[in-house]
PDB file of C-alpha atoms in Angstrom:
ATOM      1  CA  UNK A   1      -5.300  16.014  10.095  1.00  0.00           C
ATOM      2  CA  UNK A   2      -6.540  17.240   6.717  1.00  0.00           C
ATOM      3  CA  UNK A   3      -5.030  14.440   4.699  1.00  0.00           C
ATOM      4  CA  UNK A   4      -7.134  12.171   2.478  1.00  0.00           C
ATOM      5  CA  UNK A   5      -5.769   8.742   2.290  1.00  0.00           C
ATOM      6  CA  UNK A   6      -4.080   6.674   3.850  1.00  0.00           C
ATOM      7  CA  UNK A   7      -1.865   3.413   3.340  1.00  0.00           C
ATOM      8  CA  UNK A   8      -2.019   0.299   5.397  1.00  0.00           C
ATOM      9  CA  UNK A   9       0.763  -2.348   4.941  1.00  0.00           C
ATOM     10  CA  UNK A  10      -0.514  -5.686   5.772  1.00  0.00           C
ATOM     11  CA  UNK A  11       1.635  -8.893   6.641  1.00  0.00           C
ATOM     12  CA  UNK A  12       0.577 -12.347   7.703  1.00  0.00           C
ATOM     13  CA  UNK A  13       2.097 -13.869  10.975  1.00  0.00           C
ATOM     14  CA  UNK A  14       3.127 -17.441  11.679  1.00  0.00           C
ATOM     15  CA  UNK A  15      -0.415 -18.377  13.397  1.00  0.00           C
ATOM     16  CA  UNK A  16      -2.101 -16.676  10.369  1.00  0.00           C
ATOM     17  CA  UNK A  17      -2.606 -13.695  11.497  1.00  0.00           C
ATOM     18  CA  UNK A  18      -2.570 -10.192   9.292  1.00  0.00           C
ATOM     19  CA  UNK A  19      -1.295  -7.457  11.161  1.00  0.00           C
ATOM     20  CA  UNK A  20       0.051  -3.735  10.193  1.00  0.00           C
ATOM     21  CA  UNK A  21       3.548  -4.603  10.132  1.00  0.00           C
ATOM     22  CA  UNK A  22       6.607  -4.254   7.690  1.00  0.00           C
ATOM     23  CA  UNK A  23       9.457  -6.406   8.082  1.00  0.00           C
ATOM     24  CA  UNK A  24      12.051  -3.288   8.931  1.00  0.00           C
ATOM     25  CA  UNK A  25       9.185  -2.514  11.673  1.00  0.00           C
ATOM     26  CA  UNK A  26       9.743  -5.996  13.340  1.00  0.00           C
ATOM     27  CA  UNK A  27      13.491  -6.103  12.717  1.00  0.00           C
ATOM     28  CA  UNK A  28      13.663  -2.576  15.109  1.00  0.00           C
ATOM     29  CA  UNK A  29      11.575  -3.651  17.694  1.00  0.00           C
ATOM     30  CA  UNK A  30      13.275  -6.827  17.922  1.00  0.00           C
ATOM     31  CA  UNK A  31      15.970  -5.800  18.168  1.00  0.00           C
ATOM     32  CA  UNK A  32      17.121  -7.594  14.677  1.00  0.00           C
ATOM     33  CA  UNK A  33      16.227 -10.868  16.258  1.00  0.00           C
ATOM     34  CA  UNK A  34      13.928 -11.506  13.850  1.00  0.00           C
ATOM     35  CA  UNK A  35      13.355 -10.436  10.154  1.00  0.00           C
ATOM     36  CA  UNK A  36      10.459 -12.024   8.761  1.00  0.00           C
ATOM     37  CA  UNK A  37       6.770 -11.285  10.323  1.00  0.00           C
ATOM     38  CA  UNK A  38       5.914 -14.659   8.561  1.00  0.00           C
ATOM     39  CA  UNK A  39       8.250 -16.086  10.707  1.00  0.00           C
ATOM     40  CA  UNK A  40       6.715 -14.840  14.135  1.00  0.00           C
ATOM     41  CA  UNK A  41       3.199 -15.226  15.961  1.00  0.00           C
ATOM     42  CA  UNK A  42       1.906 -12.392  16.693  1.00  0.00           C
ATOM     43  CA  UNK A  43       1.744 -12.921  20.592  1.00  0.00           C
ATOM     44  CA  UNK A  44       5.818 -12.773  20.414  1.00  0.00           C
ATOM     45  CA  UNK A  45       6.040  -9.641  18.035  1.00  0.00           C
ATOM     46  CA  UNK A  46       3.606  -8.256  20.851  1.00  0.00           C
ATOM     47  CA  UNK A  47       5.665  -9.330  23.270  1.00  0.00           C
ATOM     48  CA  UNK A  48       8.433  -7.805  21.894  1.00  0.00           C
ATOM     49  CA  UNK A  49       6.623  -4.625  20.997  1.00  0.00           C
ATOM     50  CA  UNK A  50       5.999  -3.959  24.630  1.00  0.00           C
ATOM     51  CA  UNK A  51       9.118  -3.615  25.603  1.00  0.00           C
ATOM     52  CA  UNK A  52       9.330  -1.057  23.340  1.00  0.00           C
ATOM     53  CA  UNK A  53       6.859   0.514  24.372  1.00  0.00           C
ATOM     54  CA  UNK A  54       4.847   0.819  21.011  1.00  0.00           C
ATOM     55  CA  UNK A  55       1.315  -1.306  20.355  1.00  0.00           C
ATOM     56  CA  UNK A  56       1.104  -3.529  16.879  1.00  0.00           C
ATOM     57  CA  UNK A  57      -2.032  -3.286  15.245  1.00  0.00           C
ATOM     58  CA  UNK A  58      -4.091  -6.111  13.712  1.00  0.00           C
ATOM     59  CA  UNK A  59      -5.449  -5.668  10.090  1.00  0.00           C
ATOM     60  CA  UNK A  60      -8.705  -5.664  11.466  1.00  0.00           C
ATOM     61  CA  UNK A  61      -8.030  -2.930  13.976  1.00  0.00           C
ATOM     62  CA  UNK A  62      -6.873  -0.511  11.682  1.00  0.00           C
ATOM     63  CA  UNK A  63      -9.381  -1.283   9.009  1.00  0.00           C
ATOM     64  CA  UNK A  64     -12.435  -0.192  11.498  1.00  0.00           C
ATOM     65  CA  UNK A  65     -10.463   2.667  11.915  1.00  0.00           C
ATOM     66  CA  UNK A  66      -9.814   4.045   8.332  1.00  0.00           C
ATOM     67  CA  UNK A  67     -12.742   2.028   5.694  1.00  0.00           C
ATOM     68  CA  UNK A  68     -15.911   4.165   5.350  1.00  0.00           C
ATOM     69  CA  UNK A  69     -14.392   7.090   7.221  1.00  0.00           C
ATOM     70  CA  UNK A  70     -14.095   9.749   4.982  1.00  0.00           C
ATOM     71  CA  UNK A  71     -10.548   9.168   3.258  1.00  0.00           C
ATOM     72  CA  UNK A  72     -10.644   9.055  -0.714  1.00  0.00           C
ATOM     73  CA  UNK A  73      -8.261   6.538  -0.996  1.00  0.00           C
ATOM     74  CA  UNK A  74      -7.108   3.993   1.496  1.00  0.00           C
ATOM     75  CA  UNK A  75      -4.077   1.863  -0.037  1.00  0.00           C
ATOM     76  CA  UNK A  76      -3.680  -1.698   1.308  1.00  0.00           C
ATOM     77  CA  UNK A  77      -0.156  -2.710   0.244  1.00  0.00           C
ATOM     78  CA  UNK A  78       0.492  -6.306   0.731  1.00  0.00           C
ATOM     79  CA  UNK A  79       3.519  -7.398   1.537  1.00  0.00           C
ATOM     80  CA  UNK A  80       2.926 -10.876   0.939  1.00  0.00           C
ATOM     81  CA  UNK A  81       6.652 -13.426   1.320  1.00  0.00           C
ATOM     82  CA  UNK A  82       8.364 -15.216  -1.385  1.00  0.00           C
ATOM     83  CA  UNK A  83       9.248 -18.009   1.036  1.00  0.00           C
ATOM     84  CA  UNK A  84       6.119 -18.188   2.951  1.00  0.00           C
ATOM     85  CA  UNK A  85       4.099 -18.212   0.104  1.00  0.00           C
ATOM     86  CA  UNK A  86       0.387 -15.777  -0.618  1.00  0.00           C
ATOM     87  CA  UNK A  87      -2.097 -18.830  -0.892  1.00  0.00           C
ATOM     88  CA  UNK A  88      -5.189 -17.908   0.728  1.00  0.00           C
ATOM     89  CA  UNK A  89      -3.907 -14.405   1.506  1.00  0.00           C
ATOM     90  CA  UNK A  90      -6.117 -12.571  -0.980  1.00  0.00           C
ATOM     91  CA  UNK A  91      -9.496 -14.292   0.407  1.00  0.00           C
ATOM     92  CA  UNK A  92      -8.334 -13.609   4.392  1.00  0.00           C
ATOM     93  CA  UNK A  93      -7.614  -9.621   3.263  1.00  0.00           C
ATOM     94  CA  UNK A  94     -10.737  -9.830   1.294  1.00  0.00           C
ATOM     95  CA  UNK A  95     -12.904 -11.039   4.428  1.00  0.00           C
ATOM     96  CA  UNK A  96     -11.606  -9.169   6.698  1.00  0.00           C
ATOM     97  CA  UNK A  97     -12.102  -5.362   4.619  1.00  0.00           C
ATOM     98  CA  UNK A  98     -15.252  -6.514   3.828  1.00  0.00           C
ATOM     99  CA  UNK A  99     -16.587  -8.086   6.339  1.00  0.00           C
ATOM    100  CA  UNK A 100     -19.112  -6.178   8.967  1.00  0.00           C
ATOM    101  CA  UNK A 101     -17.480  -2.892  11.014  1.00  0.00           C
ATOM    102  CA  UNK A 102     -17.604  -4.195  14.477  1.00  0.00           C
ATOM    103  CA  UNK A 103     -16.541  -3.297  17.986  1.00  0.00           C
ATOM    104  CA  UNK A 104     -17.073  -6.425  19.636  1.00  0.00           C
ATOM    105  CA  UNK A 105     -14.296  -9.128  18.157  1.00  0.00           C
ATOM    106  CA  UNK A 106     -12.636 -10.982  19.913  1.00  0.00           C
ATOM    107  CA  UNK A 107      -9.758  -9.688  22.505  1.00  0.00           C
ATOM    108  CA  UNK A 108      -6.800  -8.803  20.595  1.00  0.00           C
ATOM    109  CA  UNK A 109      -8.692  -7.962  17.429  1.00  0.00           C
ATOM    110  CA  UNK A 110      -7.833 -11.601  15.710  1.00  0.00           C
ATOM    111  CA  UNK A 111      -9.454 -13.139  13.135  1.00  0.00           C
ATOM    112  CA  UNK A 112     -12.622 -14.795  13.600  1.00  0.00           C
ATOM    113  CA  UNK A 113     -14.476 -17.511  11.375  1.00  0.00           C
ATOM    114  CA  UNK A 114     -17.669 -16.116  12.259  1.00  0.00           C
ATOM    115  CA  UNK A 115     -17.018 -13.039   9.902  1.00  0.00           C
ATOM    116  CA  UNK A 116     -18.524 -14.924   6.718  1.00  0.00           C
ATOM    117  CA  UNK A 117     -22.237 -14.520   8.435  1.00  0.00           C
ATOM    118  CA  UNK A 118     -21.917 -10.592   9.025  1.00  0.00           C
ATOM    119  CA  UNK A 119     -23.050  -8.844   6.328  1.00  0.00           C
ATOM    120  CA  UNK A 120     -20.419  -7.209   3.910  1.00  0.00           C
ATOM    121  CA  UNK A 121     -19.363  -3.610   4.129  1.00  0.00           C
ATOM    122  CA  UNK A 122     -18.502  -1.980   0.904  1.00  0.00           C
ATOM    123  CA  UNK A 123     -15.417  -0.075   0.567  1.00  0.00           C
ATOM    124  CA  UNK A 124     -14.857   1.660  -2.529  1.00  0.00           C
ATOM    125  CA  UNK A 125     -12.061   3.866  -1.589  1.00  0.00           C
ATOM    126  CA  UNK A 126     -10.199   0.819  -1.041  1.00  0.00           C
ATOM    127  CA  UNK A 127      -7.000  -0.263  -3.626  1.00  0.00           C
ATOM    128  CA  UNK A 128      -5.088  -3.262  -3.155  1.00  0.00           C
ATOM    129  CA  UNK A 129      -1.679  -3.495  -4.056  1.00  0.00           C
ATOM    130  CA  UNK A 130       1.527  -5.608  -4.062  1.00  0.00           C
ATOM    131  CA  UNK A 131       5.239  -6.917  -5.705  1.00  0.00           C
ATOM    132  CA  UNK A 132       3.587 -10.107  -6.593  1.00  0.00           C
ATOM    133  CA  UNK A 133       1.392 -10.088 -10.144  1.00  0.00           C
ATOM    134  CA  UNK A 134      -0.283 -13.755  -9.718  1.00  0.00           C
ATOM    135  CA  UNK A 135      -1.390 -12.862  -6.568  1.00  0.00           C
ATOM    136  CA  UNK A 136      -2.808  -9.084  -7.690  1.00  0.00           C
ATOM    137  CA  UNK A 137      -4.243 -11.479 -10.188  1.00  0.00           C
ATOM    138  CA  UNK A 138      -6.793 -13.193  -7.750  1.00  0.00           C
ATOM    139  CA  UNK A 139      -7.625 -10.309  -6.067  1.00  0.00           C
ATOM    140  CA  UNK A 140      -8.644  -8.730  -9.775  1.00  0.00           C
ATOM    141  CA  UNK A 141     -10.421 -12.199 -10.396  1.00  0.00           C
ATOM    142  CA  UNK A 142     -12.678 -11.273  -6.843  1.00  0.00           C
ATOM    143  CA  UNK A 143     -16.152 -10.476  -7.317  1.00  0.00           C
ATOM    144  CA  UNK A 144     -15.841  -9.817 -11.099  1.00  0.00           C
ATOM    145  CA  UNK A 145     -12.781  -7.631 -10.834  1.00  0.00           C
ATOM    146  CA  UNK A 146     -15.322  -4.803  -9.568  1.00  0.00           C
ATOM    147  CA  UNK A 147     -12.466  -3.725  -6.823  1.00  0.00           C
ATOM    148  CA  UNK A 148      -9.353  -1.597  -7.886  1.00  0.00           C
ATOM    149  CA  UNK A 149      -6.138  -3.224  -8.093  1.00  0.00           C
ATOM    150  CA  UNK A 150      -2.454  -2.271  -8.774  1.00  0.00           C
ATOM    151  CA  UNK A 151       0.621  -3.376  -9.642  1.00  0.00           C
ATOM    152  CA  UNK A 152       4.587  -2.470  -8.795  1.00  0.00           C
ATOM    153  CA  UNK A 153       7.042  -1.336 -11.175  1.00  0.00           C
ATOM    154  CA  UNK A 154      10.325  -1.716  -9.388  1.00  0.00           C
ATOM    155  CA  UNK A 155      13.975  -2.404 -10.032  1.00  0.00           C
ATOM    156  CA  UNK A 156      15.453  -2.273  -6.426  1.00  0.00           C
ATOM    157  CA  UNK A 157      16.776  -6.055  -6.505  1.00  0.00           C
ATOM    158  CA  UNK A 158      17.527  -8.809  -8.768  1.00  0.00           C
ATOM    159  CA  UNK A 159      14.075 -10.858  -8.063  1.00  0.00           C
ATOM    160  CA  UNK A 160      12.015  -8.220  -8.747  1.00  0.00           C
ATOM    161  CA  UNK A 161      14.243  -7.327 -12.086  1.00  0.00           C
ATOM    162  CA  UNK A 162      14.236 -11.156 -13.142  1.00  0.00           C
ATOM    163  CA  UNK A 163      10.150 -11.381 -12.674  1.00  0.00           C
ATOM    164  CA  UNK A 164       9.987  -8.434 -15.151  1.00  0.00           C
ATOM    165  CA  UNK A 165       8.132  -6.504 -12.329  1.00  0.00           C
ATOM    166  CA  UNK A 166      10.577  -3.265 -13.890  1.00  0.00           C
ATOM    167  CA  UNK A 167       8.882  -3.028 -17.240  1.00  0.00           C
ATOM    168  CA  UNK A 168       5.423  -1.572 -17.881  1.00  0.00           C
ATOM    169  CA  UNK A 169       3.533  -4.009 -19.850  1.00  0.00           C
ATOM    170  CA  UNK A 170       0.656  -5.321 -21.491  1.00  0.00           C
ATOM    171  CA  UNK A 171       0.947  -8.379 -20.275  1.00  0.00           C
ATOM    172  CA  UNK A 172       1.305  -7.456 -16.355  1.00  0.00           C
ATOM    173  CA  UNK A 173      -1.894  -8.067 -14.380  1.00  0.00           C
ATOM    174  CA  UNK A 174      -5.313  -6.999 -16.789  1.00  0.00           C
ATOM    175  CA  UNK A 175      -7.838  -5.055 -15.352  1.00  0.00           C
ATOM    176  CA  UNK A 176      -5.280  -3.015 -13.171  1.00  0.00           C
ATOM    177  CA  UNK A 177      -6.351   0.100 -11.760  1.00  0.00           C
ATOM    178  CA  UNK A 178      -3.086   1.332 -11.335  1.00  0.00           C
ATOM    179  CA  UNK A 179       0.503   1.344 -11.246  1.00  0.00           C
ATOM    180  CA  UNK A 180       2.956   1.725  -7.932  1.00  0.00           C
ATOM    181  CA  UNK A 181       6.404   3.027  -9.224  1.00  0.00           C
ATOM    182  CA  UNK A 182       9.530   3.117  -6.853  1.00  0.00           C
ATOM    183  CA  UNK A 183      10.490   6.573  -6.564  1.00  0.00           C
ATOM    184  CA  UNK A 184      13.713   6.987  -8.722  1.00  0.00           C
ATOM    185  CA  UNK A 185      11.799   5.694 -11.630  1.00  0.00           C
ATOM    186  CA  UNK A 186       8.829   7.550 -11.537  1.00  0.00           C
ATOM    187  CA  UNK A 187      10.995  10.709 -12.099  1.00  0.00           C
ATOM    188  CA  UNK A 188      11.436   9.216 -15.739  1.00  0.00           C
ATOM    189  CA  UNK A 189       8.526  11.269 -17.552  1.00  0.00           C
ATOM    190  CA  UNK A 190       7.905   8.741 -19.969  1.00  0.00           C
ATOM    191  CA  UNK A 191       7.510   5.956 -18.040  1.00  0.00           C
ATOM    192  CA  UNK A 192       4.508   7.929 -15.992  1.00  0.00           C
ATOM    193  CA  UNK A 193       3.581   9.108 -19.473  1.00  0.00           C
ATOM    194  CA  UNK A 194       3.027   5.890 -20.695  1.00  0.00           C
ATOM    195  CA  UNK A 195       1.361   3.905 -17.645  1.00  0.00           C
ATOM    196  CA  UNK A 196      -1.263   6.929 -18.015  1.00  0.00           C
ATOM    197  CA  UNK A 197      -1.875   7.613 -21.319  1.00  0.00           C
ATOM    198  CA  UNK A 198      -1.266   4.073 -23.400  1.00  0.00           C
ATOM    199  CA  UNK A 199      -2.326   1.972 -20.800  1.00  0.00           C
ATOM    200  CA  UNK A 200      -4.844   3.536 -18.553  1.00  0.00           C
ATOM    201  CA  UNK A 201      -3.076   3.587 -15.389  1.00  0.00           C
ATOM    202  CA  UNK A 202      -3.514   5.513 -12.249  1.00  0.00           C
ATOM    203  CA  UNK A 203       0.257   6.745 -11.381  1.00  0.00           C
ATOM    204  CA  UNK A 204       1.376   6.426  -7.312  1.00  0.00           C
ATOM    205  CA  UNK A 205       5.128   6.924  -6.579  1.00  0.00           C
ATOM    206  CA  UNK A 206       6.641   5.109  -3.614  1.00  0.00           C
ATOM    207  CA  UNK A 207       7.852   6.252  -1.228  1.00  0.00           C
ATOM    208  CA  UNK A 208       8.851   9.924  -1.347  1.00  0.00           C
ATOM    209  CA  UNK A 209       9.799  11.960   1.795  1.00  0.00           C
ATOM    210  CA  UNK A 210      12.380  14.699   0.159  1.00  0.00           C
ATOM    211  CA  UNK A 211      10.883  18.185  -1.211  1.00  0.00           C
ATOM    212  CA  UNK A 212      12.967  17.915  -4.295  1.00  0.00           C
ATOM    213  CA  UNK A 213      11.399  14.652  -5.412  1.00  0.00           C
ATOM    214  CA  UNK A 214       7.916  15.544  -4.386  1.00  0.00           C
ATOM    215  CA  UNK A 215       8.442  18.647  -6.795  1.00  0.00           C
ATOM    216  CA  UNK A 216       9.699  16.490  -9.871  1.00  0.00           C
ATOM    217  CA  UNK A 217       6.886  13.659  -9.340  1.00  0.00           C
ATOM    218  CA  UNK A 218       4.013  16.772  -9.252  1.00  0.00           C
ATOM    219  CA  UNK A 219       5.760  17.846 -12.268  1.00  0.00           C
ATOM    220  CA  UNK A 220       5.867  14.623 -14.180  1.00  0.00           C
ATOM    221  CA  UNK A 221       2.018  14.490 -13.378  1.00  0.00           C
ATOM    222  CA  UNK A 222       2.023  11.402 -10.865  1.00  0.00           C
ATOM    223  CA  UNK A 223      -1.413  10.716  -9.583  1.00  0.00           C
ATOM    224  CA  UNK A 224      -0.533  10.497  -6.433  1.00  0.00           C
ATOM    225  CA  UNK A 225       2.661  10.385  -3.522  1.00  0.00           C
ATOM    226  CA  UNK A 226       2.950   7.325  -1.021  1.00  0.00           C
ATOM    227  CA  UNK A 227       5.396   9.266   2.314  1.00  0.00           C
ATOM    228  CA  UNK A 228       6.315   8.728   5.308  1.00  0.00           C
ATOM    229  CA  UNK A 229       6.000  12.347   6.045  1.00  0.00           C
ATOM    230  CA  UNK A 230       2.871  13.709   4.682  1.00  0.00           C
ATOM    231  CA  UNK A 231       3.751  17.491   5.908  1.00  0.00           C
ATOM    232  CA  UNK A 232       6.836  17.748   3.840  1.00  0.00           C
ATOM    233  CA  UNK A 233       4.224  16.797   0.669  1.00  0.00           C
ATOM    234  CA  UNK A 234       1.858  18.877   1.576  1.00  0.00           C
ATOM    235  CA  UNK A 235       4.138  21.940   2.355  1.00  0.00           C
ATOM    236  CA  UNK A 236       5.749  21.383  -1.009  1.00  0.00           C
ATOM    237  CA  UNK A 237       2.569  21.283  -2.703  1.00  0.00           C
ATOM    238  CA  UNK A 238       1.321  24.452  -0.978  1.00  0.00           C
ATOM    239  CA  UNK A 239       4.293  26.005  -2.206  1.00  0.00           C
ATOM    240  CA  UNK A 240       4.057  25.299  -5.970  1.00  0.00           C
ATOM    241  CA  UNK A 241       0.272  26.425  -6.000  1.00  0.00           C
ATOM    242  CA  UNK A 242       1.201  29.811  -4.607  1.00  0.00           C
ATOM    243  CA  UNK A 243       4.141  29.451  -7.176  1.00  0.00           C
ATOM    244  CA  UNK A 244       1.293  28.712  -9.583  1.00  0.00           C
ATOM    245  CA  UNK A 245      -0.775  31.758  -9.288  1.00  0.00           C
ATOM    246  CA  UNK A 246       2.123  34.209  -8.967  1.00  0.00           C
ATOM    247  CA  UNK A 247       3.037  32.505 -12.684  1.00  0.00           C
ATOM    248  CA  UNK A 248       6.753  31.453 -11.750  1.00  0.00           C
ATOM    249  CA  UNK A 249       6.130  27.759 -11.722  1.00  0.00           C
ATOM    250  CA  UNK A 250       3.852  25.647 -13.856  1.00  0.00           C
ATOM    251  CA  UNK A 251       2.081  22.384 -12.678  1.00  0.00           C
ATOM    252  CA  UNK A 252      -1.534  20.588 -13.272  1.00  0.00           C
ATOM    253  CA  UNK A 253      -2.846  21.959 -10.174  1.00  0.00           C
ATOM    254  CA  UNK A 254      -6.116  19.307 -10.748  1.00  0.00           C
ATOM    255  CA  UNK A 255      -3.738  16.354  -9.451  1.00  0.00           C
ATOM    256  CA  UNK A 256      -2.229  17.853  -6.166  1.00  0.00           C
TER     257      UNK A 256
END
């Protein structure tokens, strides 16, 4: 309660379905037996989710729930598979966010080919990002590139090291609203520095759920904190701005 956006991870299923799922996610509840979603329909990961005792959410589900409700920001972070390929994943994230807010689809909230007759909803809170820059590409190349898109810095593994997707640079996708930045390199000041000032960026560090990193992004002037536990943020945050007018600790109060 209180909080003003909100991030939706979106993966497509064997049968082609997007649902809110990460791969971890379906690795627990399967009990490991399984560690791609792209490699399970979404009637088994329900199946197994049961058991479990937890309910997985469609794409569509949660996106009636959080588009045109109020949030600022609501982050749709692809998680689109090397193997599996992101052809056609773009336009099916595309319909479905903007297609009409509806309670009456079908039973399990699955896609429906009828959505391209409902009239469009807009959604300008909405930013779309991923690890993948040819598919942030097309979604830039949607609609005129009028929607806000981001990229990934990252240098966790190899792949993402040998694509480059480490570096800051001009050539990484154009018309990029912003940057995501993995955590232990958004504490380097001059890479946040530089995505804001020399290129234009929007800053967003992922994914932060200690109090001592929370303080160093604020202080290196992050836009804004992608966690897993938004009450350890916003306590920290509370903290430095009472820190802040008592003058013992300095920080651009405009961006918390």
């Amino acid at each position: 309660e209180g909080f003003e956006c909100v991030e939706v991870d979106v993966s497509r299923t064997r049968d082609n379905e997007l649902v809110c799922l990460h791969s971890r996610e379906l690795k627990a509840i399967t009990n490991n037996k399984f560690e791609r979603v792209q490699d399970v329909t979404l009637d088994v990961i329900r199946m197994h989710a049961k058991k479990k005792g937890v309910w997985i959410s469609t794409f569509r589900e949660v996106v009636d729930q959080v588009v045109n409700r109020g949030f600022k920001q609501v982050t749709i972070d692809v998680k689109d598979d090397p193997k599996a390929g992101w052809s056609g994943l773009p336009e099916q994230i595309f319909e479905t966010v903007f297609a009409e807010d509806s309670s009456n689809h079908n039973g399990g909230g699955r896609s429906s080919n009828n959505n391209k007759h409902n009239s469009k909803r807009s959604c300008e809170e909405c930013v779309f990002w991923g690890k993948t820059d040819a598919m942030l590409r097309k979604f830039i190349e949607f609609d005129g590139g009028k929607h806000k898109v981001g990229y990934t810095v990252a240098n966790f593994s190899r792949a993402l090291r040998d694509e480059g997707y480490h570096e800051l640079s001009i050539n990484r996708p154009l018309g990029a609203y912003c940057v995501a930045i993995q955590s232990e390199m958004a504490e380097e000041e001059k890479l946040v520095r530089d995505a804001n000032d020399k290129l234009g960026l929007k800053t967003f560090a992922w994914t932060v759920s200690d109090a001592r990193r929370v303080r160093k992004l604020a202080n290196n002037n992050v836009d804004g904190i992608v966690t897993d536990d938004p009450l350890i943020v916003r306590n920290v945050f509370e903290k430095m701005r009472r820190d802040c007018l008592r003058g013992s600790h300095h920080v651009r109060d405009e961006r918390l």
